[in-house]
């Protein structure tokens, strides 16, 4: 189920503001994830941020490999912060991931 039109617009605006140089294929996946049912209670900016971090973590870092090697989720997340921020920087993100960010 997709988000209502107003929410879709708000998500698109938040995504453009956060990631001005994000590749189209990545942006489409993040946009879809941010608009998913389990994100509907979150403000669009937060939904976009969480979807962005999850997408980068799973698609552009060693996160999955670390999990497969037996690291727990929190440890694997910690070890990919630098890789995540490198992608965010390449996409000219207006925010970077901080080690103190909770549950991202």
PDB file of N, CA, C and O in Angstrom, residues 2-18 27 30-36 39-40 42-45 47-48 51:
ATOM      1  N   UNK A   2       0.608   2.184  -0.834  1.00  0.00           N
ATOM      2  CA  UNK A   2       1.418   3.393  -0.928  1.00  0.00           C
ATOM      3  C   UNK A   2       0.836   4.500  -0.067  1.00  0.00           C
ATOM      4  O   UNK A   2      -0.336   4.470   0.297  1.00  0.00           O
ATOM      5  N   UNK A   3       1.654   5.456   0.230  1.00  0.00           N
ATOM      6  CA  UNK A   3       1.238   6.582   1.056  1.00  0.00           C
ATOM      7  C   UNK A   3       0.267   7.473   0.284  1.00  0.00           C
ATOM      8  O   UNK A   3       0.309   7.525  -0.941  1.00  0.00           O
ATOM      9  N   UNK A   4      -0.613   8.184   1.015  1.00  0.00           N
ATOM     10  CA  UNK A   4      -1.498   9.153   0.355  1.00  0.00           C
ATOM     11  C   UNK A   4      -0.675  10.209  -0.387  1.00  0.00           C
ATOM     12  O   UNK A   4       0.484  10.449  -0.066  1.00  0.00           O
ATOM     13  N   UNK A   5      -1.306  10.856  -1.353  1.00  0.00           N
ATOM     14  CA  UNK A   5      -0.606  11.800  -2.222  1.00  0.00           C
ATOM     15  C   UNK A   5       0.134  12.895  -1.457  1.00  0.00           C
ATOM     16  O   UNK A   5       1.290  13.185  -1.751  1.00  0.00           O
ATOM     17  N   UNK A   6      -0.490  13.513  -0.469  1.00  0.00           N
ATOM     18  CA  UNK A   6       0.160  14.566   0.310  1.00  0.00           C
ATOM     19  C   UNK A   6       1.400  14.059   1.016  1.00  0.00           C
ATOM     20  O   UNK A   6       2.435  14.730   1.050  1.00  0.00           O
ATOM     21  N   UNK A   7       1.296  12.870   1.567  1.00  0.00           N
ATOM     22  CA  UNK A   7       2.451  12.281   2.245  1.00  0.00           C
ATOM     23  C   UNK A   7       3.543  11.944   1.229  1.00  0.00           C
ATOM     24  O   UNK A   7       4.714  12.146   1.495  1.00  0.00           O
ATOM     25  N   UNK A   8       3.162  11.421   0.073  1.00  0.00           N
ATOM     26  CA  UNK A   8       4.160  11.118  -0.967  1.00  0.00           C
ATOM     27  C   UNK A   8       4.929  12.378  -1.362  1.00  0.00           C
ATOM     28  O   UNK A   8       6.145  12.339  -1.538  1.00  0.00           O
ATOM     29  N   UNK A   9       4.217  13.488  -1.500  1.00  0.00           N
ATOM     30  CA  UNK A   9       4.871  14.760  -1.833  1.00  0.00           C
ATOM     31  C   UNK A   9       5.822  15.192  -0.725  1.00  0.00           C
ATOM     32  O   UNK A   9       6.926  15.648  -0.990  1.00  0.00           O
ATOM     33  N   UNK A  10       5.381  15.042   0.523  1.00  0.00           N
ATOM     34  CA  UNK A  10       6.214  15.430   1.669  1.00  0.00           C
ATOM     35  C   UNK A  10       7.464  14.551   1.746  1.00  0.00           C
ATOM     36  O   UNK A  10       8.557  15.036   2.053  1.00  0.00           O
ATOM     37  N   UNK A  11       7.307  13.274   1.449  1.00  0.00           N
ATOM     38  CA  UNK A  11       8.452  12.352   1.432  1.00  0.00           C
ATOM     39  C   UNK A  11       9.419  12.736   0.315  1.00  0.00           C
ATOM     40  O   UNK A  11      10.629  12.779   0.517  1.00  0.00           O
ATOM     41  N   UNK A  12       8.892  13.024  -0.863  1.00  0.00           N
ATOM     42  CA  UNK A  12       9.748  13.415  -1.992  1.00  0.00           C
ATOM     43  C   UNK A  12      10.513  14.690  -1.667  1.00  0.00           C
ATOM     44  O   UNK A  12      11.714  14.798  -1.950  1.00  0.00           O
ATOM     45  N   UNK A  13       9.847  15.650  -1.048  1.00  0.00           N
ATOM     46  CA  UNK A  13      10.491  16.908  -0.673  1.00  0.00           C
ATOM     47  C   UNK A  13      11.590  16.658   0.364  1.00  0.00           C
ATOM     48  O   UNK A  13      12.694  17.195   0.253  1.00  0.00           O
ATOM     49  N   UNK A  14      11.295  15.845   1.379  1.00  0.00           N
ATOM     50  CA  UNK A  14      12.278  15.534   2.420  1.00  0.00           C
ATOM     51  C   UNK A  14      13.471  14.787   1.837  1.00  0.00           C
ATOM     52  O   UNK A  14      14.622  15.024   2.226  1.00  0.00           O
ATOM     53  N   UNK A  15      13.213  13.904   0.894  1.00  0.00           N
ATOM     54  CA  UNK A  15      14.281  13.125   0.267  1.00  0.00           C
ATOM     55  C   UNK A  15      15.199  14.029  -0.556  1.00  0.00           C
ATOM     56  O   UNK A  15      16.429  13.929  -0.464  1.00  0.00           O
ATOM     57  N   UNK A  16      14.613  14.933  -1.321  1.00  0.00           N
ATOM     58  CA  UNK A  16      15.397  15.870  -2.119  1.00  0.00           C
ATOM     59  C   UNK A  16      16.229  16.778  -1.216  1.00  0.00           C
ATOM     60  O   UNK A  16      17.381  17.078  -1.515  1.00  0.00           O
ATOM     61  N   UNK A  17      15.650  17.207  -0.103  1.00  0.00           N
ATOM     62  CA  UNK A  17      16.368  18.083   0.824  1.00  0.00           C
ATOM     63  C   UNK A  17      17.532  17.338   1.496  1.00  0.00           C
ATOM     64  O   UNK A  17      18.612  17.893   1.667  1.00  0.00           O
ATOM     65  N   UNK A  18      17.308  16.080   1.868  1.00  0.00           N
ATOM     66  CA  UNK A  18      18.340  15.308   2.564  1.00  0.00           C
ATOM     67  C   UNK A  18      19.446  14.853   1.630  1.00  0.00           C
ATOM     68  O   UNK A  18      20.625  14.896   1.987  1.00  0.00           O
ATOM     69  N   UNK A  27      17.232   6.444  -4.724  1.00  0.00           N
ATOM     70  CA  UNK A  27      16.191   7.346  -4.243  1.00  0.00           C
ATOM     71  C   UNK A  27      14.800   6.727  -4.373  1.00  0.00           C
ATOM     72  O   UNK A  27      13.969   6.885  -3.494  1.00  0.00           O
ATOM     73  N   UNK A  30      14.435   4.205  -1.530  1.00  0.00           N
ATOM     74  CA  UNK A  30      14.277   4.916  -0.252  1.00  0.00           C
ATOM     75  C   UNK A  30      12.896   5.563  -0.173  1.00  0.00           C
ATOM     76  O   UNK A  30      12.218   5.480   0.856  1.00  0.00           O
ATOM     77  N   UNK A  31      12.457   6.176  -1.276  1.00  0.00           N
ATOM     78  CA  UNK A  31      11.130   6.810  -1.315  1.00  0.00           C
ATOM     79  C   UNK A  31      10.043   5.772  -1.018  1.00  0.00           C
ATOM     80  O   UNK A  31       9.134   6.013  -0.233  1.00  0.00           O
ATOM     81  N   UNK A  32      10.143   4.612  -1.630  1.00  0.00           N
ATOM     82  CA  UNK A  32       9.147   3.547  -1.404  1.00  0.00           C
ATOM     83  C   UNK A  32       9.184   3.073   0.046  1.00  0.00           C
ATOM     84  O   UNK A  32       8.127   2.894   0.671  1.00  0.00           O
ATOM     85  N   UNK A  33      10.380   2.879   0.582  1.00  0.00           N
ATOM     86  CA  UNK A  33      10.496   2.418   1.971  1.00  0.00           C
ATOM     87  C   UNK A  33       9.952   3.458   2.952  1.00  0.00           C
ATOM     88  O   UNK A  33       9.270   3.114   3.918  1.00  0.00           O
ATOM     89  N   UNK A  34      10.248   4.732   2.706  1.00  0.00           N
ATOM     90  CA  UNK A  34       9.767   5.798   3.586  1.00  0.00           C
ATOM     91  C   UNK A  34       8.242   5.910   3.548  1.00  0.00           C
ATOM     92  O   UNK A  34       7.622   6.319   4.530  1.00  0.00           O
ATOM     93  N   UNK A  35       7.641   5.531   2.431  1.00  0.00           N
ATOM     94  CA  UNK A  35       6.192   5.599   2.291  1.00  0.00           C
ATOM     95  C   UNK A  35       5.464   4.333   2.694  1.00  0.00           C
ATOM     96  O   UNK A  35       4.243   4.256   2.577  1.00  0.00           O
ATOM     97  N   UNK A  36       6.201   3.358   3.191  1.00  0.00           N
ATOM     98  CA  UNK A  36       5.570   2.077   3.537  1.00  0.00           C
ATOM     99  C   UNK A  36       4.703   2.180   4.798  1.00  0.00           C
ATOM    100  O   UNK A  36       4.824   3.131   5.576  1.00  0.00           O
ATOM    101  N   UNK A  39       5.987   2.908   8.342  1.00  0.00           N
ATOM    102  CA  UNK A  39       6.556   4.240   8.575  1.00  0.00           C
ATOM    103  C   UNK A  39       5.476   5.331   8.629  1.00  0.00           C
ATOM    104  O   UNK A  39       5.787   6.492   8.860  1.00  0.00           O
ATOM    105  N   UNK A  40       4.215   4.963   8.442  1.00  0.00           N
ATOM    106  CA  UNK A  40       3.168   5.965   8.245  1.00  0.00           C
ATOM    107  C   UNK A  40       2.913   6.863   9.451  1.00  0.00           C
ATOM    108  O   UNK A  40       2.415   7.967   9.288  1.00  0.00           O
ATOM    109  N   UNK A  42       5.274   8.120  11.315  1.00  0.00           N
ATOM    110  CA  UNK A  42       6.429   9.003  11.493  1.00  0.00           C
ATOM    111  C   UNK A  42       6.322  10.236  10.602  1.00  0.00           C
ATOM    112  O   UNK A  42       5.794  10.152   9.497  1.00  0.00           O
ATOM    113  N   UNK A  43       6.856  11.359  11.069  1.00  0.00           N
ATOM    114  CA  UNK A  43       6.929  12.525  10.171  1.00  0.00           C
ATOM    115  C   UNK A  43       7.750  12.159   8.940  1.00  0.00           C
ATOM    116  O   UNK A  43       8.695  11.364   9.033  1.00  0.00           O
ATOM    117  N   UNK A  44       7.429  12.720   7.776  1.00  0.00           N
ATOM    118  CA  UNK A  44       8.142  12.371   6.542  1.00  0.00           C
ATOM    119  C   UNK A  44       9.667  12.504   6.647  1.00  0.00           C
ATOM    120  O   UNK A  44      10.394  11.663   6.136  1.00  0.00           O
ATOM    121  N   UNK A  45      10.162  13.542   7.319  1.00  0.00           N
ATOM    122  CA  UNK A  45      11.615  13.720   7.415  1.00  0.00           C
ATOM    123  C   UNK A  45      12.270  12.570   8.173  1.00  0.00           C
ATOM    124  O   UNK A  45      13.352  12.112   7.801  1.00  0.00           O
ATOM    125  N   UNK A  47      10.923   9.472   8.552  1.00  0.00           N
ATOM    126  CA  UNK A  47      10.747   8.266   7.728  1.00  0.00           C
ATOM    127  C   UNK A  47      11.816   8.205   6.640  1.00  0.00           C
ATOM    128  O   UNK A  47      12.409   7.143   6.394  1.00  0.00           O
ATOM    129  N   UNK A  48      12.094   9.338   6.008  1.00  0.00           N
ATOM    130  CA  UNK A  48      13.118   9.388   4.952  1.00  0.00           C
ATOM    131  C   UNK A  48      14.495   9.093   5.541  1.00  0.00           C
ATOM    132  O   UNK A  48      15.271   8.328   4.963  1.00  0.00           O
ATOM    133  N   UNK A  51      14.693   5.339   6.434  1.00  0.00           N
ATOM    134  CA  UNK A  51      14.734   4.539   5.205  1.00  0.00           C
ATOM    135  C   UNK A  51      16.082   4.690   4.514  1.00  0.00           C
ATOM    136  O   UNK A  51      16.627   3.721   3.972  1.00  0.00           O
TER     137      UNK A  51
END
